[in-house]
Coordinates of C-alpha atoms in Angstrom, one line a residue:
Chain K
Q211 CA 47.0 90.1 16.9
S212 CA 48.5 92.8 19.1
V213 CA 46.5 94.6 21.8
L214 CA 47.9 97.9 20.5
T215 CA 47.4 98.9 16.9
Q216 CA 50.2 100.5 14.9
P217 CA 50.4 101.0 11.1
P218 CA 52.6 98.3 9.5
S219 CA 54.8 100.9 7.8
V220 CA 55.4 104.6 7.3
S221 CA 57.8 106.3 5.0
A222 CA 59.3 109.7 4.4
A223 CA 62.3 111.3 2.9
P224 CA 65.5 112.4 4.7
G225 CA 65.0 115.6 6.6
E226 CA 61.2 115.3 6.7
K227 CA 59.0 114.5 9.7
V228 CA 57.1 111.3 10.3
T229 CA 54.5 110.3 12.9
I230 CA 53.9 106.8 14.1
S231 CA 50.6 106.1 15.9
C232 CA 49.7 103.6 18.5
S233 CA 46.0 103.0 19.3
G234 CA 44.7 101.2 22.3
S235 CA 41.8 101.3 24.6
S236 CA 40.6 102.6 28.0
S237 CA 42.1 99.6 29.7
D238 CA 45.6 100.1 28.4
I239 CA 46.8 103.4 27.0
G240 CA 43.8 105.2 28.4
K241 CA 45.0 104.3 31.8
N242 CA 48.8 103.9 31.7
H243 CA 51.9 105.5 30.4
V244 CA 53.4 104.6 27.0
S245 CA 56.9 103.7 26.1
W246 CA 58.5 103.5 22.6
Y247 CA 61.2 101.2 21.3
Q248 CA 63.5 101.3 18.2
Q249 CA 64.8 98.1 16.8
L250 CA 67.4 98.6 14.1
P251 CA 67.7 95.7 11.6
G252 CA 69.3 92.6 13.2
T253 CA 69.6 94.2 16.6
A254 CA 67.8 94.1 19.9
P255 CA 65.1 96.7 20.7
K256 CA 66.2 99.7 22.7
L257 CA 64.2 102.2 24.7
L258 CA 63.6 105.6 23.2
I259 CA 60.7 107.2 25.1
Y260 CA 59.2 106.3 28.5
E261 CA 56.2 107.8 30.5
N262 CA 54.6 109.0 27.3
N263 CA 57.1 111.7 26.5
K264 CA 60.4 111.4 28.4
R265 CA 63.4 110.7 26.2
L266 CA 66.1 108.3 27.5
S267 CA 69.4 109.9 28.1
G268 CA 71.3 110.1 24.9
I269 CA 68.2 110.0 22.6
P270 CA 68.2 113.0 20.2
D271 CA 65.4 115.6 20.6
R272 CA 64.4 114.7 17.1
F273 CA 62.4 111.9 18.7
S274 CA 59.3 112.9 20.7
G275 CA 56.4 111.2 22.2
S276 CA 52.8 112.2 23.2
K277 CA 49.6 110.6 24.4
S278 CA 46.1 111.7 24.2
G279 CA 43.2 109.6 25.5
T280 CA 43.6 106.1 24.1
S281 CA 46.3 106.8 21.6
A282 CA 49.9 107.7 21.6
T283 CA 52.3 109.0 18.9
L284 CA 55.9 109.0 18.2
D285 CA 57.2 111.9 16.1
I286 CA 60.6 111.8 14.4
T287 CA 61.8 115.0 12.8
G288 CA 64.8 115.6 10.6
L289 CA 64.7 112.0 9.4
Q290 CA 68.0 110.3 8.8
T291 CA 68.8 107.1 6.9
G292 CA 69.9 105.6 10.2
D293 CA 66.5 106.0 11.6
E294 CA 65.3 103.2 9.3
A295 CA 64.0 100.6 11.8
D296 CA 61.0 99.0 13.4
Y297 CA 59.3 101.0 16.1
Y298 CA 57.1 99.5 18.9
C299 CA 54.9 101.0 21.5
G300 CA 54.2 99.4 24.8
T301 CA 52.2 99.8 28.0
W302 CA 50.2 97.9 30.7
E303 CA 47.0 96.2 30.0
S304 CA 44.9 96.7 33.1
S305 CA 42.5 93.8 32.5
L306 CA 45.4 91.3 32.5
S307 CA 47.2 90.3 35.5
A308 CA 50.4 92.4 35.4
G309 CA 50.1 92.2 31.7
R310 CA 52.6 94.1 29.5
V311 CA 51.5 94.6 25.9
F312 CA 53.1 95.8 22.7
G313 CA 51.9 97.2 19.4
G314 CA 52.5 95.2 16.3
G315 CA 55.4 97.4 15.3
T316 CA 55.8 100.0 12.4
K317 CA 58.5 99.8 9.9
L318 CA 60.0 103.2 9.1
I319 CA 61.3 103.5 5.6
V320 CA 63.5 106.5 4.8
L321 CA 63.2 107.0 1.1
Chain J
E222 CA 77.7 99.9 32.0
V223 CA 74.5 97.8 32.3
Q224 CA 74.7 94.6 30.4
L225 CA 72.3 91.7 30.0
V226 CA 73.5 88.5 28.3
E227 CA 71.2 85.6 27.4
S228 CA 72.4 82.1 26.8
G229 CA 71.0 78.6 26.4
G230 CA 69.2 78.8 23.2
G231 CA 69.3 76.3 20.4
L232 CA 67.4 73.8 18.4
I233 CA 65.1 71.6 20.4
Q234 CA 62.3 69.1 19.5
P235 CA 58.7 69.8 20.3
G236 CA 57.7 68.5 23.7
R237 CA 61.2 68.8 25.2
S238 CA 62.5 71.3 27.7
L239 CA 65.1 74.1 27.6
R240 CA 66.5 76.5 30.2
L241 CA 67.6 79.9 29.3
S242 CA 69.9 82.1 31.5
C243 CA 70.3 85.8 31.7
S244 CA 73.4 87.2 33.3
G245 CA 73.3 90.8 34.4
S246 CA 76.2 93.1 35.1
G247 CA 76.8 96.8 35.8
F248 CA 73.9 97.2 38.2
S249 CA 72.5 95.9 41.4
F250 CA 70.6 92.9 39.9
G251 CA 68.5 92.1 43.0
D252 CA 66.9 95.5 43.0
Y253 CA 65.0 95.0 39.7
K254 CA 62.2 93.0 38.2
M255 CA 63.3 91.1 35.2
S256 CA 61.1 90.5 32.3
W257 CA 61.3 88.1 29.3
V258 CA 60.2 89.3 25.9
R259 CA 60.2 87.1 22.7
Q260 CA 60.1 87.7 19.0
A261 CA 59.1 85.1 16.5
P262 CA 61.0 85.3 13.2
G263 CA 59.8 88.2 11.2
R264 CA 57.2 89.1 13.9
G265 CA 56.6 91.7 16.6
L266 CA 57.5 91.7 20.3
E267 CA 55.6 89.5 22.7
W268 CA 55.9 89.8 26.5
V269 CA 56.4 86.3 28.1
G270 CA 56.4 87.3 31.8
F271 CA 58.4 88.6 34.6
I272 CA 59.9 87.8 38.1
R273 CA 59.7 90.3 40.9
R274 CA 62.4 91.1 43.2
T275 CA 63.4 88.6 45.8
V276 CA 62.4 91.0 48.6
Y277 CA 58.9 90.5 47.3
G278 CA 59.2 86.8 47.2
A279 CA 60.4 86.5 43.6
T280 CA 56.9 86.0 42.6
T281 CA 56.1 85.6 38.9
E282 CA 53.6 86.6 36.2
Y283 CA 53.2 84.9 32.8
A284 CA 51.6 85.6 29.5
A285 CA 48.6 83.3 28.8
S286 CA 50.4 81.7 25.9
V287 CA 53.2 80.2 28.2
K288 CA 51.4 80.0 31.6
G289 CA 51.8 76.5 33.0
R290 CA 54.7 75.6 30.8
F291 CA 57.3 78.4 31.5
T292 CA 58.8 79.1 34.9
F293 CA 61.0 81.9 35.9
S294 CA 63.6 82.0 38.7
R295 CA 66.5 84.1 39.8
D296 CA 69.8 83.8 41.7
D297 CA 70.7 87.3 42.9
S298 CA 74.0 86.1 44.3
K299 CA 75.0 85.3 40.8
S300 CA 73.1 88.1 39.1
I301 CA 71.3 85.5 36.9
A302 CA 67.7 85.1 35.9
Y303 CA 66.4 81.8 34.4
L304 CA 63.7 80.9 32.1
Q305 CA 62.7 77.2 32.3
M306 CA 60.7 76.2 29.2
N307 CA 58.8 72.9 29.3
S308 CA 56.5 71.2 26.8
L309 CA 57.9 73.3 24.0
K310 CA 55.7 73.9 20.9
T311 CA 56.8 75.0 17.4
E312 CA 55.1 78.3 18.1
D313 CA 57.6 79.0 20.9
T314 CA 60.3 79.5 18.2
A315 CA 61.6 82.9 18.8
V316 CA 64.5 85.1 19.9
Y317 CA 64.1 85.4 23.7
Y318 CA 65.2 88.7 25.2
C319 CA 65.9 89.3 28.9
V320 CA 64.9 92.9 29.9
R321 CA 65.2 95.1 32.9
D322 CA 61.6 95.9 33.9
I323 CA 60.9 99.4 35.4
S324 CA 57.3 99.6 36.6
V325 CA 54.9 100.8 39.1
P326 CA 51.5 99.0 38.9
G327 CA 48.9 101.2 37.3
D328 CA 51.5 103.8 36.6
F329 CA 54.6 103.7 34.5
L330 CA 56.2 100.8 32.7
Y331 CA 59.2 100.6 30.5
F332 CA 62.0 98.2 29.6
D333 CA 65.1 100.2 29.9
Y334 CA 67.9 97.7 29.0
W335 CA 67.7 94.7 26.8
G336 CA 70.0 91.7 26.1
L337 CA 71.1 90.7 22.7
G338 CA 68.7 87.7 22.8
T339 CA 69.1 84.0 22.3
L340 CA 67.4 82.1 19.5
V341 CA 65.2 79.1 20.5
T342 CA 64.1 77.0 17.5
V343 CA 61.5 74.3 18.3
S344 CA 61.4 71.8 15.4
S345 CA 61.4 68.1 14.8

């Protein structure tokens, strides 16, 4: 069981907007920045968003992140079929020695 | 261009040992912490641990699931990080990724570059 909670899947049609949530606690998201990763089928994960809302160079502005309290969200607007992937959130877990934790992952299905 | 390339995976029997390597290029390898992240088949990401920079003693941190069995090391002269896995269990079966770890304790943390991964299958 992952420390951070994400919905197993979300779906939307091309062109629409989808929101992926990541819920944690006061010892992880509540205290630390969140990053988001995209894993396309059969490939390694890649960084999309870091420090809650900063896009890595080259990531389209259709992807945006935010954090409030002990939860974070990843918004994807103008959905494209190529966005179909697994998305993971990640952060520190302050009660673990140098612990890094991930959410369980959310599969985005573009209908 | 930053690249990380893992090697050393394969099929191994439970209880045996295996060493993975991660070769970095396109950046000053010694200037970065290096983490290992694994992904069991059909499952999510699990942080395995990391090794600090050599200037900080190349000290290490491990996830509870591997502590005492896995050991990290690094050779900055060759830009290689190693993951020594002992007493392997079937539940260690996963793709192992080497990742560049960008972090300040209690502040930001992210993994900005990932290798392609190497598959370790623990089975009799």
